C-alpha positions as a printed Julia matrix, in Angstrom:
75×3 Matrix{Float64}:
 -22.71  25.09    8.92
 -23.4   25.12    5.2
 -21.76  22.61    2.86
 -21.11  22.7    -0.89
 -21.67  19.45   -2.78
 -18.6   18.07   -4.51
 -20.12  14.7    -5.49
 -23.65  13.36   -5.74
 -25.07   9.93   -6.62
 -28.51   8.4    -6.49
 -29.21   6.4    -3.36
 -30.3    3.26   -5.21
 -27.15   3.26   -7.32
 -24.99   3.85   -4.25
 -26.69   0.98   -2.41
 -26.33  -1.52   -5.27
 -23.04  -0.68   -7.02
 -19.81  -1.43   -5.12
 -17.8    0.53   -7.7
 -19.8    3.67   -6.89
 -19.27   3.1    -3.17
 -15.51   2.7    -3.69
 -15.37   5.79   -5.91
 -17.23   7.95   -3.4
 -15.09   6.62   -0.53
 -11.98   7.57   -2.52
 -13.24  11.09   -3.2
 -14.14  11.48    0.48
 -10.7   10.28    1.57
  -9.06  12.7    -0.87
 -11.11  15.64    0.46
 -10.3   14.67    4.06
  -6.58  14.47    3.28
  -6.73  17.82    1.49
  -8.5   19.41    4.46
  -5.85  18.07    6.8
  -3.02  19.25    4.5
  -4.3   22.82    4.62
  -4.89  22.84    8.38
  -8.63  22.2     8.49
 -10.22  19.5    10.64
 -11.48  16.82    8.21
 -14.35  15.78   10.48
 -15.69  19.34   10.49
 -15.06  20.2     6.84
 -16.02  17.07    4.88
 -19.46  15.5     5.23
 -21.18  12.52    3.66
 -24.94  12.95    3.73
 -27.32  10.1     2.92
 -31.07  10.51    2.48
 -33.81   8.48    0.79
 -33.03   9.76   -2.72
 -29.32  10.62   -2.9
 -25.89  10.5    -1.33
 -24.03  13.82   -1.2
 -20.41  14.5    -0.39
 -19.89  18.08    0.67
 -17.2   20.43    1.91
 -17.6   23.34    4.3
 -17.82  26.93    3.12
 -14.33  27.55    4.46
 -12.86  24.63    2.53
 -14.82  25.58   -0.59
 -13.38  29.1    -0.44
  -9.88  27.7    -0.03
 -10.32  25.44   -3.07
 -11.66  28.32   -5.17
  -8.92  30.79   -4.22
  -5.81  28.63   -3.94
  -3.59  28.99   -6.97
  -2.53  25.85   -8.75
  -1.9   24.23  -12.07
  -5.11  22.17  -11.77
  -7.2   25.25  -12.6
């Protein structure tokens, strides 16, 4: 399954800055709650990916399409 990045930080910054870790955890929690609110399984539609250079938070194609098409005042 393909994922679209919604947040990205450098690995060294993520590893050394607790504020960045808390921020990314908050964004992840928000995306998981949003997935659940719209009837998508959070564990299948929100993914945190860590490699040697960066930490990526991504959402599934299905969730990305929902976010792009759903009307709302936030647009």
